CSV table of C-alpha atoms in Angstrom, one decimal:
chain,number,residue,atom,x,y,z
A,23,UNK,CA,120.0,78.1,1.7
A,24,UNK,CA,119.6,75.0,3.9
A,25,UNK,CA,116.2,76.2,5.2
A,26,UNK,CA,115.1,77.0,1.7
A,27,UNK,CA,115.9,73.5,0.4
A,28,UNK,CA,114.3,72.0,3.5
A,29,UNK,CA,111.1,73.9,2.7
A,30,UNK,CA,111.2,72.6,-0.9
A,31,UNK,CA,111.7,69.0,0.4
A,32,UNK,CA,108.7,69.2,2.7
A,33,UNK,CA,106.6,70.6,-0.1
A,34,UNK,CA,107.7,67.8,-2.5
A,35,UNK,CA,106.9,65.2,0.1
A,36,UNK,CA,103.5,66.7,0.6
A,37,UNK,CA,102.8,66.5,-3.1
A,38,UNK,CA,104.0,62.9,-3.1
A,39,UNK,CA,101.9,61.7,-0.3
A,40,UNK,CA,98.7,63.8,-0.6
A,41,UNK,CA,96.0,61.7,-2.1
A,42,UNK,CA,93.8,63.7,-4.5
A,43,UNK,CA,90.1,63.5,-4.2
A,44,UNK,CA,88.8,60.9,-6.6
A,45,UNK,CA,86.4,62.1,-9.2
A,46,UNK,CA,83.9,59.4,-8.6
A,47,UNK,CA,83.9,60.2,-4.8
A,48,UNK,CA,83.2,63.9,-5.5
A,49,UNK,CA,80.5,63.0,-8.0
A,50,UNK,CA,78.9,60.6,-5.5
A,51,UNK,CA,78.9,63.3,-2.8
A,52,UNK,CA,77.4,65.9,-5.2
A,53,UNK,CA,74.7,63.4,-6.1
A,54,UNK,CA,73.8,63.1,-2.4
A,55,UNK,CA,73.5,66.9,-2.1
A,56,UNK,CA,71.4,67.1,-5.2
A,57,UNK,CA,69.0,64.5,-3.8
A,58,UNK,CA,68.8,66.4,-0.6
A,59,UNK,CA,68.0,69.7,-2.3
A,60,UNK,CA,65.3,68.1,-4.3
A,61,UNK,CA,63.9,66.4,-1.1
A,62,UNK,CA,63.8,69.9,0.6
A,63,UNK,CA,61.8,71.5,-2.2
A,64,UNK,CA,64.4,72.4,-4.8
A,65,UNK,CA,66.8,75.3,-5.4
A,66,UNK,CA,64.1,77.8,-6.3
A,67,UNK,CA,62.0,77.2,-3.1
A,68,UNK,CA,65.1,77.1,-0.8
A,69,UNK,CA,66.5,80.2,-2.5
A,70,UNK,CA,63.6,82.2,-1.1
A,71,UNK,CA,65.2,81.8,2.4
A,72,UNK,CA,68.5,83.5,1.6
A,73,UNK,CA,67.2,86.2,3.9
A,74,UNK,CA,64.8,85.2,6.5
A,75,UNK,CA,63.7,85.5,10.1
A,76,UNK,CA,62.3,82.9,12.6
A,77,UNK,CA,61.7,82.3,16.3
A,78,UNK,CA,62.8,79.4,18.5
A,79,UNK,CA,61.8,78.2,21.9
A,80,UNK,CA,63.4,75.5,23.9
A,81,UNK,CA,65.9,74.6,26.7
A,82,UNK,CA,69.6,75.6,27.1
A,83,UNK,CA,71.8,73.2,29.1
A,84,UNK,CA,75.0,75.2,29.0
A,85,UNK,CA,75.1,75.5,32.8
A,86,UNK,CA,74.0,71.9,33.5
A,87,UNK,CA,70.4,72.4,34.5
A,88,UNK,CA,68.0,73.2,31.7
A,89,UNK,CA,67.0,76.9,31.3
A,90,UNK,CA,64.0,77.6,29.1
A,91,UNK,CA,64.3,80.4,26.5
A,92,UNK,CA,62.5,82.0,23.6
A,93,UNK,CA,64.6,83.8,20.9
A,94,UNK,CA,64.3,85.6,17.7
A,95,UNK,CA,66.7,85.2,14.7
A,96,UNK,CA,67.5,86.9,11.4
A,97,UNK,CA,70.0,85.9,8.7
A,98,UNK,CA,71.2,87.2,5.4
A,99,UNK,CA,73.5,84.5,4.1
A,100,UNK,CA,76.3,84.0,3.9
A,101,UNK,CA,77.7,86.3,6.7
A,102,UNK,CA,75.0,88.3,8.5
A,103,UNK,CA,73.3,86.9,11.6
A,104,UNK,CA,71.3,88.2,14.6
A,105,UNK,CA,70.2,86.3,17.7
A,106,UNK,CA,68.2,87.9,20.5
A,107,UNK,CA,66.8,86.2,23.6
A,108,UNK,CA,63.5,87.6,24.8
A,109,UNK,CA,63.7,89.7,28.0
A,110,UNK,CA,66.9,91.4,27.0
A,111,UNK,CA,69.1,88.6,28.4
A,112,UNK,CA,71.4,88.4,25.4
A,113,UNK,CA,71.8,89.6,21.8
A,114,UNK,CA,74.5,88.5,19.3
A,115,UNK,CA,75.1,90.2,16.0
A,116,UNK,CA,77.5,89.3,13.2
A,117,UNK,CA,77.8,91.7,10.2
A,118,UNK,CA,80.5,90.3,8.0
A,119,UNK,CA,83.9,91.0,9.7
A,120,UNK,CA,82.3,92.8,12.7
A,121,UNK,CA,80.4,91.4,15.6
A,122,UNK,CA,78.9,92.5,18.9
A,123,UNK,CA,77.5,90.9,22.0
A,124,UNK,CA,75.0,92.5,24.4
A,125,UNK,CA,74.2,91.0,27.8
A,126,UNK,CA,71.7,92.7,30.2
A,127,UNK,CA,72.1,96.0,28.3
A,128,UNK,CA,75.9,96.0,28.2
A,129,UNK,CA,77.2,96.0,24.6
A,130,UNK,CA,80.7,95.2,23.5
A,131,UNK,CA,82.6,94.1,20.4
A,132,UNK,CA,83.4,90.5,20.1
A,133,UNK,CA,86.9,89.4,21.0
A,134,UNK,CA,89.1,88.0,18.1
A,135,UNK,CA,88.4,84.5,19.3
A,136,UNK,CA,84.6,85.1,19.7
A,137,UNK,CA,84.4,86.6,16.3
A,138,UNK,CA,86.3,83.7,14.7
A,139,UNK,CA,84.0,81.2,16.4
A,140,UNK,CA,80.8,83.1,15.5
A,141,UNK,CA,82.0,83.2,11.8
A,142,UNK,CA,82.4,79.4,11.8
A,143,UNK,CA,79.1,79.0,13.5
A,144,UNK,CA,77.3,81.0,10.8
A,145,UNK,CA,79.3,79.4,8.1
A,146,UNK,CA,78.4,75.9,9.3
A,147,UNK,CA,74.7,76.9,9.4
A,148,UNK,CA,75.0,78.4,5.9
A,149,UNK,CA,76.4,75.1,4.7
A,150,UNK,CA,73.3,73.2,6.0
A,151,UNK,CA,71.1,75.3,3.6
A,152,UNK,CA,72.7,73.1,0.9
A,153,UNK,CA,72.3,75.3,-2.2
A,154,UNK,CA,75.6,77.0,-1.7
A,155,UNK,CA,77.3,73.6,-2.1
A,156,UNK,CA,76.6,73.8,-5.8
A,157,UNK,CA,79.6,76.2,-5.9
A,158,UNK,CA,82.8,74.5,-6.9
A,159,UNK,CA,84.6,76.4,-4.1
A,160,UNK,CA,83.2,73.7,-1.8
A,161,UNK,CA,85.0,70.4,-2.0
A,162,UNK,CA,82.7,67.4,-1.2
A,163,UNK,CA,83.6,63.8,-0.4
A,164,UNK,CA,81.7,60.8,0.9
A,165,UNK,CA,82.4,59.7,4.4
A,166,UNK,CA,80.5,56.4,4.2
A,167,UNK,CA,77.3,55.1,5.8
A,168,UNK,CA,76.3,55.3,9.5
A,169,UNK,CA,73.2,55.5,11.5
A,170,UNK,CA,71.4,58.6,12.9
A,171,UNK,CA,68.5,58.0,15.2
A,172,UNK,CA,68.8,54.3,14.3
A,173,UNK,CA,68.2,55.0,10.6
A,174,UNK,CA,70.8,54.5,7.8
A,175,UNK,CA,72.4,57.8,6.8
A,176,UNK,CA,75.1,58.9,4.3
A,177,UNK,CA,77.8,61.3,5.3
A,178,UNK,CA,79.3,64.1,3.1
A,179,UNK,CA,82.4,66.0,4.2
A,180,UNK,CA,82.3,69.7,3.2
A,181,UNK,CA,85.7,71.4,2.9
A,182,UNK,CA,86.5,75.0,2.0
A,183,UNK,CA,89.9,76.7,2.0
A,184,UNK,CA,88.7,79.5,4.4
A,185,UNK,CA,86.8,77.4,6.9
A,186,UNK,CA,86.8,74.3,9.1
A,187,UNK,CA,85.4,71.0,7.7
A,188,UNK,CA,81.7,70.2,8.3
A,189,UNK,CA,80.2,66.8,7.9
A,190,UNK,CA,76.6,66.5,6.8
A,191,UNK,CA,74.5,63.4,7.3
A,192,UNK,CA,71.5,62.6,5.1
A,193,UNK,CA,68.7,60.0,5.6
A,194,UNK,CA,69.5,57.3,3.1
A,195,UNK,CA,65.8,56.9,2.1
A,196,UNK,CA,64.3,60.4,2.2
A,197,UNK,CA,67.5,62.3,1.4
A,198,UNK,CA,66.8,64.9,4.1
A,199,UNK,CA,69.6,66.4,6.2
A,200,UNK,CA,69.5,64.7,9.7
A,201,UNK,CA,72.8,65.8,11.3
A,202,UNK,CA,75.7,68.1,10.9
A,203,UNK,CA,79.0,67.7,12.8
A,204,UNK,CA,82.1,69.9,13.2
A,205,UNK,CA,84.8,70.9,15.7
A,206,UNK,CA,83.9,74.0,17.7
A,207,UNK,CA,85.8,76.1,20.2
A,208,UNK,CA,83.9,77.3,23.3
A,209,UNK,CA,85.1,80.8,24.4
A,210,UNK,CA,83.2,80.6,27.7
A,211,UNK,CA,85.3,77.5,28.5
A,212,UNK,CA,88.7,78.9,27.6
A,213,UNK,CA,88.3,78.0,23.9
A,214,UNK,CA,88.0,74.3,24.7
A,215,UNK,CA,87.5,72.4,21.5
A,216,UNK,CA,84.5,70.1,21.4
A,217,UNK,CA,82.7,68.0,18.8
A,218,UNK,CA,79.4,69.7,18.1
A,219,UNK,CA,76.5,67.8,16.5
A,220,UNK,CA,73.3,69.4,15.3
A,221,UNK,CA,70.3,67.0,14.9
A,222,UNK,CA,67.5,68.0,12.6
A,223,UNK,CA,64.0,66.6,12.8
A,224,UNK,CA,60.2,67.3,12.3
A,225,UNK,CA,60.4,68.6,8.7
A,226,UNK,CA,57.5,70.7,7.6
A,227,UNK,CA,56.5,72.6,4.5
A,228,UNK,CA,57.2,76.3,4.7
A,229,UNK,CA,56.2,78.2,1.5
A,230,UNK,CA,57.1,75.2,-0.7
A,231,UNK,CA,60.4,74.4,1.1
A,232,UNK,CA,60.7,71.5,3.5
A,233,UNK,CA,62.5,72.7,6.6
A,234,UNK,CA,63.3,71.2,10.0
A,235,UNK,CA,61.2,72.5,12.9
A,236,UNK,CA,63.2,70.9,15.7
A,237,UNK,CA,66.9,70.9,16.4
A,238,UNK,CA,69.1,69.4,19.2
A,239,UNK,CA,72.7,70.5,19.7
A,240,UNK,CA,75.1,68.1,21.4
A,241,UNK,CA,78.6,69.0,22.5
A,242,UNK,CA,80.9,66.1,23.1
A,243,UNK,CA,77.8,63.9,23.2
A,244,UNK,CA,76.1,66.0,25.9
A,245,UNK,CA,72.8,67.9,25.3
A,246,UNK,CA,73.6,71.6,24.9
A,247,UNK,CA,70.4,73.0,23.3
A,248,UNK,CA,67.0,71.6,22.5
A,249,UNK,CA,64.7,73.9,20.5
A,250,UNK,CA,61.7,74.2,18.2
A,251,UNK,CA,61.5,76.7,15.3
A,252,UNK,CA,58.3,78.6,14.4
A,253,UNK,CA,57.3,81.7,12.4
A,254,UNK,CA,59.9,81.1,9.7
A,255,UNK,CA,59.5,83.8,7.1
A,256,UNK,CA,61.5,84.7,4.0
A,257,UNK,CA,62.4,88.4,3.8
A,258,UNK,CA,63.0,90.4,0.6
A,259,UNK,CA,65.4,92.8,2.4
A,260,UNK,CA,66.2,93.2,6.0
A,261,UNK,CA,66.0,96.6,7.7
A,262,UNK,CA,69.4,98.3,7.9
A,263,UNK,CA,69.2,98.2,11.7
A,264,UNK,CA,68.9,94.4,11.9
A,265,UNK,CA,72.7,93.8,11.7
A,266,UNK,CA,73.8,97.1,13.2
A,267,UNK,CA,75.5,97.4,16.6
A,268,UNK,CA,72.8,96.7,19.2
């Protein structure tokens, strides 16, 4: 009985000292998101990219020295993703609750930790498409103003009961998304937790939607990936093999 009442006491204290999200704060955050969606072409134009493919070329700094790469991608939001480096070096596939990794022709299922991390990676990317945030399942709050690339930006924290928080930063003038930030675990480094920042630049028109062509990824402030997108194409329906085991 003592444990039971202790549990009730902790729950009561949590209710007492948890500050609810203010309505004006949530409304302000949603106004920022609405402005960004409009700046990027509107819901209808962005909705065409729920399923799409693209290519990316750039430099990977995961081992210290920069390694050039060219890769192909495919997504079917919210939980299907394929990434393939040219030359057969690596392929990563997420299909809902299943995931595989292929390196130099050797294919294996993702470990529990790798699968969890990949799900969060895809979730955070899905969040940056912005239109899903119209759903009330996402809790939004303002984090205040800061500077991104020496320009004023407004931060919005995105919370969801099934995922880690993601903070999105929007250019104060244009309304465009300029940065996302989250905590990430790196399986190849013993699940070390890092702060990952994705920087978005060089917005261009793609079939009526305004999309970033360049992205830089920082981990704990150090450059991890620097890449440029091209051949972005919406897809009516992906081939069944796209998200199958490679």
